[in-house]
PDB file of C-alpha atoms and ligand atoms in Angstrom:
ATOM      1  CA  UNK V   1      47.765  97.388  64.937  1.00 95.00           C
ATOM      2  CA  UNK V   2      51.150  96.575  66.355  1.00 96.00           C
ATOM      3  CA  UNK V   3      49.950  93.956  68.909  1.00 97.00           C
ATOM      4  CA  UNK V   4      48.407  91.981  65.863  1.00 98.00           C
ATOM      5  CA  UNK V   5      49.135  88.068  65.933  1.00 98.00           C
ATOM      6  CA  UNK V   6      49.632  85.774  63.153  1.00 99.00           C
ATOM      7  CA  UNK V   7      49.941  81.827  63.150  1.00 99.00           C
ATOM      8  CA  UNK V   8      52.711  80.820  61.424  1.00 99.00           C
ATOM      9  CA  UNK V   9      53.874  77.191  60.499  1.00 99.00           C
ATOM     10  CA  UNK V  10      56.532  75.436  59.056  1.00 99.00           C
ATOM     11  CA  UNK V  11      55.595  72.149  57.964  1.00 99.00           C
ATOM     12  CA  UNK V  12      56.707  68.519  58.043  1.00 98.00           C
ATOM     13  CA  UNK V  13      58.524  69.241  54.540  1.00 98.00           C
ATOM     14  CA  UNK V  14      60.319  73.031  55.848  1.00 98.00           C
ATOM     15  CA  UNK V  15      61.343  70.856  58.838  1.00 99.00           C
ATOM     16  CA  UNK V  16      63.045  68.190  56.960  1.00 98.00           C
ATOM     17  CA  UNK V  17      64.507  70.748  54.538  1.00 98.00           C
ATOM     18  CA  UNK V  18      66.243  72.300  57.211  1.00 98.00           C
ATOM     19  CA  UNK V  19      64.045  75.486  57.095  1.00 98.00           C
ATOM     20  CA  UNK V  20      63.191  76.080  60.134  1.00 99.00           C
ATOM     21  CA  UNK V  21      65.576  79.010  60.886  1.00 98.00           C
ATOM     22  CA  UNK V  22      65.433  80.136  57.356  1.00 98.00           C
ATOM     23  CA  UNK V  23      61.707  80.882  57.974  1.00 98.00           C
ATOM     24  CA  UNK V  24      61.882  82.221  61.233  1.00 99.00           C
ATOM     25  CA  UNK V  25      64.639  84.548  60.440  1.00 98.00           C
ATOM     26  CA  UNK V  26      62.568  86.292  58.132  1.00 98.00           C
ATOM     27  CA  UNK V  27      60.006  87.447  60.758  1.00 98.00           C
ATOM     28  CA  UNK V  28      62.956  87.401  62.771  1.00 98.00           C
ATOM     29  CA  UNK V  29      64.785  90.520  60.973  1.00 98.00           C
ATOM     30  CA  UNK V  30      61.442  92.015  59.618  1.00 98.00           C
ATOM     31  CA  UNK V  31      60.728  93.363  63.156  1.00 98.00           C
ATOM     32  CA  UNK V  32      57.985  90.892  64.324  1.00 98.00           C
ATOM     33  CA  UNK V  33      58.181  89.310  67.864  1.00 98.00           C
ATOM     34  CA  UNK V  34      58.002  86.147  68.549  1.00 98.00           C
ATOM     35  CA  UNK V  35      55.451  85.290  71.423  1.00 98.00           C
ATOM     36  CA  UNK V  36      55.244  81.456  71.335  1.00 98.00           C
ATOM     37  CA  UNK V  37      57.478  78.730  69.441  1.00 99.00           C
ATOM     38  CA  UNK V  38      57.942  74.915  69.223  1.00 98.00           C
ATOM     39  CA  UNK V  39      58.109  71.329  67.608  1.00 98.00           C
ATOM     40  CA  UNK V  40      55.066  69.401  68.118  1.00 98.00           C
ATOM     41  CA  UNK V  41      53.876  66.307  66.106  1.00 98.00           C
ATOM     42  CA  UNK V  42      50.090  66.741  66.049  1.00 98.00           C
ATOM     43  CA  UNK V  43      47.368  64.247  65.901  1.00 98.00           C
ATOM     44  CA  UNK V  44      45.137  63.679  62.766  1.00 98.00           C
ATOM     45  CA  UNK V  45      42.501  65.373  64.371  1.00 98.00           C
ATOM     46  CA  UNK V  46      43.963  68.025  65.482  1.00 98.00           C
ATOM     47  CA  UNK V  47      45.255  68.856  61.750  1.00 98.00           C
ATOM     48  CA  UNK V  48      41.580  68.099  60.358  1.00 98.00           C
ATOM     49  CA  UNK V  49      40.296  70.623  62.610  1.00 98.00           C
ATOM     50  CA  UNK V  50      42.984  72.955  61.468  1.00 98.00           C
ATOM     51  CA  UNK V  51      41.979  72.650  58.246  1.00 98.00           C
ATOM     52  CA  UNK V  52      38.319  72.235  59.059  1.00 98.00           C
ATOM     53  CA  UNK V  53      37.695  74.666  56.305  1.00 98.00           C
ATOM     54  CA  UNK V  54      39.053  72.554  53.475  1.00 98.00           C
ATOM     55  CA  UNK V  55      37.306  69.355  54.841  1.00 98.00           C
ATOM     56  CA  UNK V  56      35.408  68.640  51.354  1.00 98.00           C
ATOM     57  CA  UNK V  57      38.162  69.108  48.659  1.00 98.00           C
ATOM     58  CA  UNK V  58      39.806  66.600  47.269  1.00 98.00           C
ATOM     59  CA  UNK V  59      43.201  67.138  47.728  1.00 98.00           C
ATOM     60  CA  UNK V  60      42.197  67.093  51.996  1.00 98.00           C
ATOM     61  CA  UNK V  61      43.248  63.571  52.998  1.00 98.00           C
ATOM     62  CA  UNK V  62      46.700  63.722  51.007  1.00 98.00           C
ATOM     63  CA  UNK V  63      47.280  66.729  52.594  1.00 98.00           C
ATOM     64  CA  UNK V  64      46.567  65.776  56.067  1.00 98.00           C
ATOM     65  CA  UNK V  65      48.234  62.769  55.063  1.00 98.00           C
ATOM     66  CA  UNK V  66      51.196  65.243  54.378  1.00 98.00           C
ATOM     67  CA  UNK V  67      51.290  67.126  57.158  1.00 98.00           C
ATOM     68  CA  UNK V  68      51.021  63.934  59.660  1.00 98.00           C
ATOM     69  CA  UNK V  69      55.059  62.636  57.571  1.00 98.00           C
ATOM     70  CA  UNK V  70      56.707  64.485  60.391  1.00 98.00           C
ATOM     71  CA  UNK V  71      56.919  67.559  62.828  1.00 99.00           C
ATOM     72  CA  UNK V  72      55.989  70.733  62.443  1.00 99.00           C
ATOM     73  CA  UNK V  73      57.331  73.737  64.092  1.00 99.00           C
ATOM     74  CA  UNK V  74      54.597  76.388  65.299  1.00 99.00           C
ATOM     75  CA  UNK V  75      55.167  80.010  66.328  1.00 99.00           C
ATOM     76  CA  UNK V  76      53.349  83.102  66.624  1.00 99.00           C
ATOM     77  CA  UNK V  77      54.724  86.296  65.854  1.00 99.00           C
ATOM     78  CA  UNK V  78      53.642  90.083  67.025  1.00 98.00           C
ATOM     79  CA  UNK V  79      53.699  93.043  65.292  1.00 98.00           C
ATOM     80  CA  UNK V  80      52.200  95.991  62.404  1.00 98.00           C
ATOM     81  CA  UNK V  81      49.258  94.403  60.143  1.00 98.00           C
ATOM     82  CA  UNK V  82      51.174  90.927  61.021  1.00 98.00           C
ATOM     83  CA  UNK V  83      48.010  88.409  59.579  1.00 98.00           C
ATOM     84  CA  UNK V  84      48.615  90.265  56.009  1.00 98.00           C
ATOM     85  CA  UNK V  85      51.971  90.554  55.905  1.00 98.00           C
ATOM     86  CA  UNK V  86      53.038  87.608  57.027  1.00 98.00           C
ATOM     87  CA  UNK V  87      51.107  86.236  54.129  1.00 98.00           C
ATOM     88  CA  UNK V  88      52.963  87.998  51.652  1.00 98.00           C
ATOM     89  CA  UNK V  89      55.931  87.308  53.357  1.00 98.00           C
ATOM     90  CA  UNK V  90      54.723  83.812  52.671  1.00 98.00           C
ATOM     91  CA  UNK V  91      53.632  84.028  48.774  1.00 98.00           C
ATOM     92  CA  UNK V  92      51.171  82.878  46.765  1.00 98.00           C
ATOM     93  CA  UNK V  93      49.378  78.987  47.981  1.00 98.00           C
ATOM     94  CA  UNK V  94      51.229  77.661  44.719  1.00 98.00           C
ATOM     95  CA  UNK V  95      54.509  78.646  44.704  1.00 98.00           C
ATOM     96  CA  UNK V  96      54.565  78.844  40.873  1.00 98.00           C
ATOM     97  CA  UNK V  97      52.986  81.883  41.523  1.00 98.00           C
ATOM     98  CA  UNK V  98      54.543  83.287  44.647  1.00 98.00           C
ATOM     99  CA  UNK V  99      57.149  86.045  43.422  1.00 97.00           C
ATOM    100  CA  UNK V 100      60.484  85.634  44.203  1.00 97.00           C
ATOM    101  CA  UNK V 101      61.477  87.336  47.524  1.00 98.00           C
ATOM    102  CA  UNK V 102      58.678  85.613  49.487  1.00 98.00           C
ATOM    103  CA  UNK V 103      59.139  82.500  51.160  1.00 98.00           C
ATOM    104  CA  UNK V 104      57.254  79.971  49.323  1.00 98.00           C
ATOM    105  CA  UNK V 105      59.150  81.441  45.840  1.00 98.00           C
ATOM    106  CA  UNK V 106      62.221  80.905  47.148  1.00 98.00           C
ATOM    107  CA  UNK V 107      62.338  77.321  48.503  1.00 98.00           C
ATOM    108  CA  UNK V 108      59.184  75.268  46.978  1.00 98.00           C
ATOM    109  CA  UNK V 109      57.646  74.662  43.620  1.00 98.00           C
ATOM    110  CA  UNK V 110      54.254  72.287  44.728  1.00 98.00           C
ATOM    111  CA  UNK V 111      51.408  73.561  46.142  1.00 98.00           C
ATOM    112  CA  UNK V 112      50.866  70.334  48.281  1.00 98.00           C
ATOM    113  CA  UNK V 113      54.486  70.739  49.093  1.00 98.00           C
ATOM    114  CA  UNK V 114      54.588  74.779  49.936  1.00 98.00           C
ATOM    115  CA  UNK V 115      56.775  74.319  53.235  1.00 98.00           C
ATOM    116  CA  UNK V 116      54.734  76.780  55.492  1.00 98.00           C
ATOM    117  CA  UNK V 117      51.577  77.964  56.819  1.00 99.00           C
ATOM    118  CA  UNK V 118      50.302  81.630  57.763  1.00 99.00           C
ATOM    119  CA  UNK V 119      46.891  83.023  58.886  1.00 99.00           C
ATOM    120  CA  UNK V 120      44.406  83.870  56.408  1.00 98.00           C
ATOM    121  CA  UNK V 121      42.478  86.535  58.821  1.00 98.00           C
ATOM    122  CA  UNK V 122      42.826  88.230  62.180  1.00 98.00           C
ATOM    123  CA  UNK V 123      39.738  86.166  62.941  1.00 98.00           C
ATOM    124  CA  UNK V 124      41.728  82.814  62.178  1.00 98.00           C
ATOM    125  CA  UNK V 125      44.744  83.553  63.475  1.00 98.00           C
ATOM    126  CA  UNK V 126      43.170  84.026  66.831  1.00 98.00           C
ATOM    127  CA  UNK V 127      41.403  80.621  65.971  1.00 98.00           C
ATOM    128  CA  UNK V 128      44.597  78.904  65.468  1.00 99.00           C
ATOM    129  CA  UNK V 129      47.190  80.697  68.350  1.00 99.00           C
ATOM    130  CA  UNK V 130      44.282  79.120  70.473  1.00 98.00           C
ATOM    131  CA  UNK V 131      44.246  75.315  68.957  1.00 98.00           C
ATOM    132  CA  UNK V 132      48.366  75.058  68.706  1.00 99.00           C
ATOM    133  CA  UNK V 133      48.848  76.741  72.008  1.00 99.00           C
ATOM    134  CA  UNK V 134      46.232  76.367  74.593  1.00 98.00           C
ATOM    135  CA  UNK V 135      48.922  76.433  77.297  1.00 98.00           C
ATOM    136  CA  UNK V 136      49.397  79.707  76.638  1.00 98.00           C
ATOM    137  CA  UNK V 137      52.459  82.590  74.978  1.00 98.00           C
ATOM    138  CA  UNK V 138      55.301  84.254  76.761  1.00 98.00           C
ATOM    139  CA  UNK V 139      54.769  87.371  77.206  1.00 97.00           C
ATOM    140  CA  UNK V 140      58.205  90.005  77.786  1.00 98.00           C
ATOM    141  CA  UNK V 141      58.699  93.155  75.855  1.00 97.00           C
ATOM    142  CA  UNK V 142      61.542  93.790  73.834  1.00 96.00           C
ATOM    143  CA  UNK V 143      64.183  96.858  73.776  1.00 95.00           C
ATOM    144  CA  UNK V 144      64.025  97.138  70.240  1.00 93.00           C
ATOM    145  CA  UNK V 145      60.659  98.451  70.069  1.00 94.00           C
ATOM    146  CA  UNK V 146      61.334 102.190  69.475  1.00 95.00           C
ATOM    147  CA  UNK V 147      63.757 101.026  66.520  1.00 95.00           C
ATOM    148  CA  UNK V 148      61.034  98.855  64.564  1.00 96.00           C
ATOM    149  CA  UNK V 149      58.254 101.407  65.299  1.00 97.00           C
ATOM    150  CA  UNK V 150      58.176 105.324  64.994  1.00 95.00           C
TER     151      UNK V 150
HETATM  152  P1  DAT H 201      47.142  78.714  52.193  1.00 83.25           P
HETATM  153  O1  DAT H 201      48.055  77.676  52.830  1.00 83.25           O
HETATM  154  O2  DAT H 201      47.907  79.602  51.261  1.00 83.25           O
HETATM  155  O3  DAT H 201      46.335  79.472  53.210  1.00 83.25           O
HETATM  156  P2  DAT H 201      44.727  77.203  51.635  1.00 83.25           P
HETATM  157  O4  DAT H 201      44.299  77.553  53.026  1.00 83.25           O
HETATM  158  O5  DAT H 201      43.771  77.465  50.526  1.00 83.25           O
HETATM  159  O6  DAT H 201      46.107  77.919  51.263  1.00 83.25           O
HETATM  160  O7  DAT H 201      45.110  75.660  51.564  1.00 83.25           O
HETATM  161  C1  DAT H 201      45.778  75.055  52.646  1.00 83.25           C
HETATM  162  C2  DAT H 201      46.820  74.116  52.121  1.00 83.25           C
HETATM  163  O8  DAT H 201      46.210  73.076  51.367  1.00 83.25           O
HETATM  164  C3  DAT H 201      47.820  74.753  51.153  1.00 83.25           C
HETATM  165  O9  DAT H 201      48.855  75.430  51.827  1.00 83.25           O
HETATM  166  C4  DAT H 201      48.312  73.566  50.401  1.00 83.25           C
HETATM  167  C5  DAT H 201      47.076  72.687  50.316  1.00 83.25           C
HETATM  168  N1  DAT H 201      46.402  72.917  49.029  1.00 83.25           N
HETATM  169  C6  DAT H 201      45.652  73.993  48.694  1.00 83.25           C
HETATM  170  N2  DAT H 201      45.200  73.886  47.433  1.00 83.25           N
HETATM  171  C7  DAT H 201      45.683  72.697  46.971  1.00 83.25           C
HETATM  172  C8  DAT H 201      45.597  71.999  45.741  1.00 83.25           C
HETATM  173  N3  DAT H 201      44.874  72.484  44.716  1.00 83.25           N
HETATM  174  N4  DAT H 201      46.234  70.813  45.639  1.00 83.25           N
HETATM  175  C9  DAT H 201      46.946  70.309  46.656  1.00 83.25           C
HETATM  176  N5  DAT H 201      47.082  70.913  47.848  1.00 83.25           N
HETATM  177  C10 DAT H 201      46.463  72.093  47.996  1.00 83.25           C
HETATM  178 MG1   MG H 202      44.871  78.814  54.521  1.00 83.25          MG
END
């Protein structure tokens, strides 16, 4: 599906790493469009219900704790199967094991410290466009379309 969307996220560490445009290059160049982007410094509750999922392990409040140190910068990108590959575009949750090439084996060696976020499942990512942007995405189309897609 070429009108699939993922959730993307680079978080409070990518920011202050000066990631940001490292990350969003990547989908950037790979042919995905971006439909919705910006800095926003969420609330605790709107990261716990992000993460509702994870709500009973352990490592949960130093990682919410984590993610509330600074901004994060949310976008969703459009395009071909964009929910899987984005995530191996991202790498492995520990970036011990993400290979190099993908984002999180390139620029971070902690898993509570893995610089970015990407849907897990069509299913979530329309879950999560809807919590980090319920005002809404842009919608244009883009001239480049023949030359990403056959
Ligand atoms: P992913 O971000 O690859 O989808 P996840 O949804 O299982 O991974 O976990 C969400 C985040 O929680 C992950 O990016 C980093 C943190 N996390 C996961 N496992 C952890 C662990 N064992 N220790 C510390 N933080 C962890
Ligand atoms: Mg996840």
């Amino acid at each position: 599906n070429i009108r699939e969307r993922t959730y993307i996220m680079v978080k409070p560490d990518g920011v202050d790493r000066g990631l940001i445009g490292e990350i969003a290059a990547r989908f950037e160049k790979r042919g995905f469009k971006l439909i919705a982007a910006k800095l926003v410094s969420p609330t605790k509750q709107h990261l716990e219900k992000h993460y509702e999922d994870l709500c009973d392990k352990p490592f949960f409040p130093g990682m919410i704790g984590y993610m509330l140190s600074g901004p994060v910068f949310a976008m969703v990108w459009e395009g071909l199967d964009a929910v899987k590959t984005g995530r191996v575009m991202l790498g492995a949750t520990n970036p011990l094991q993400s290979g190099p090439g993908t984002i999180r084996g390139d620029y971070a060696l902690a898993v509570g410290r893995n610089i970015c976020h990407g849907s897990d499942s069509v299913e979530n990512a329309e879950k999560e466009i809807a919590l980090w942007f319920p005002e809404g995405l842009v919608q244009y189309s883009r001239s480049n379309e023949a030359k990403v897609y056959e």
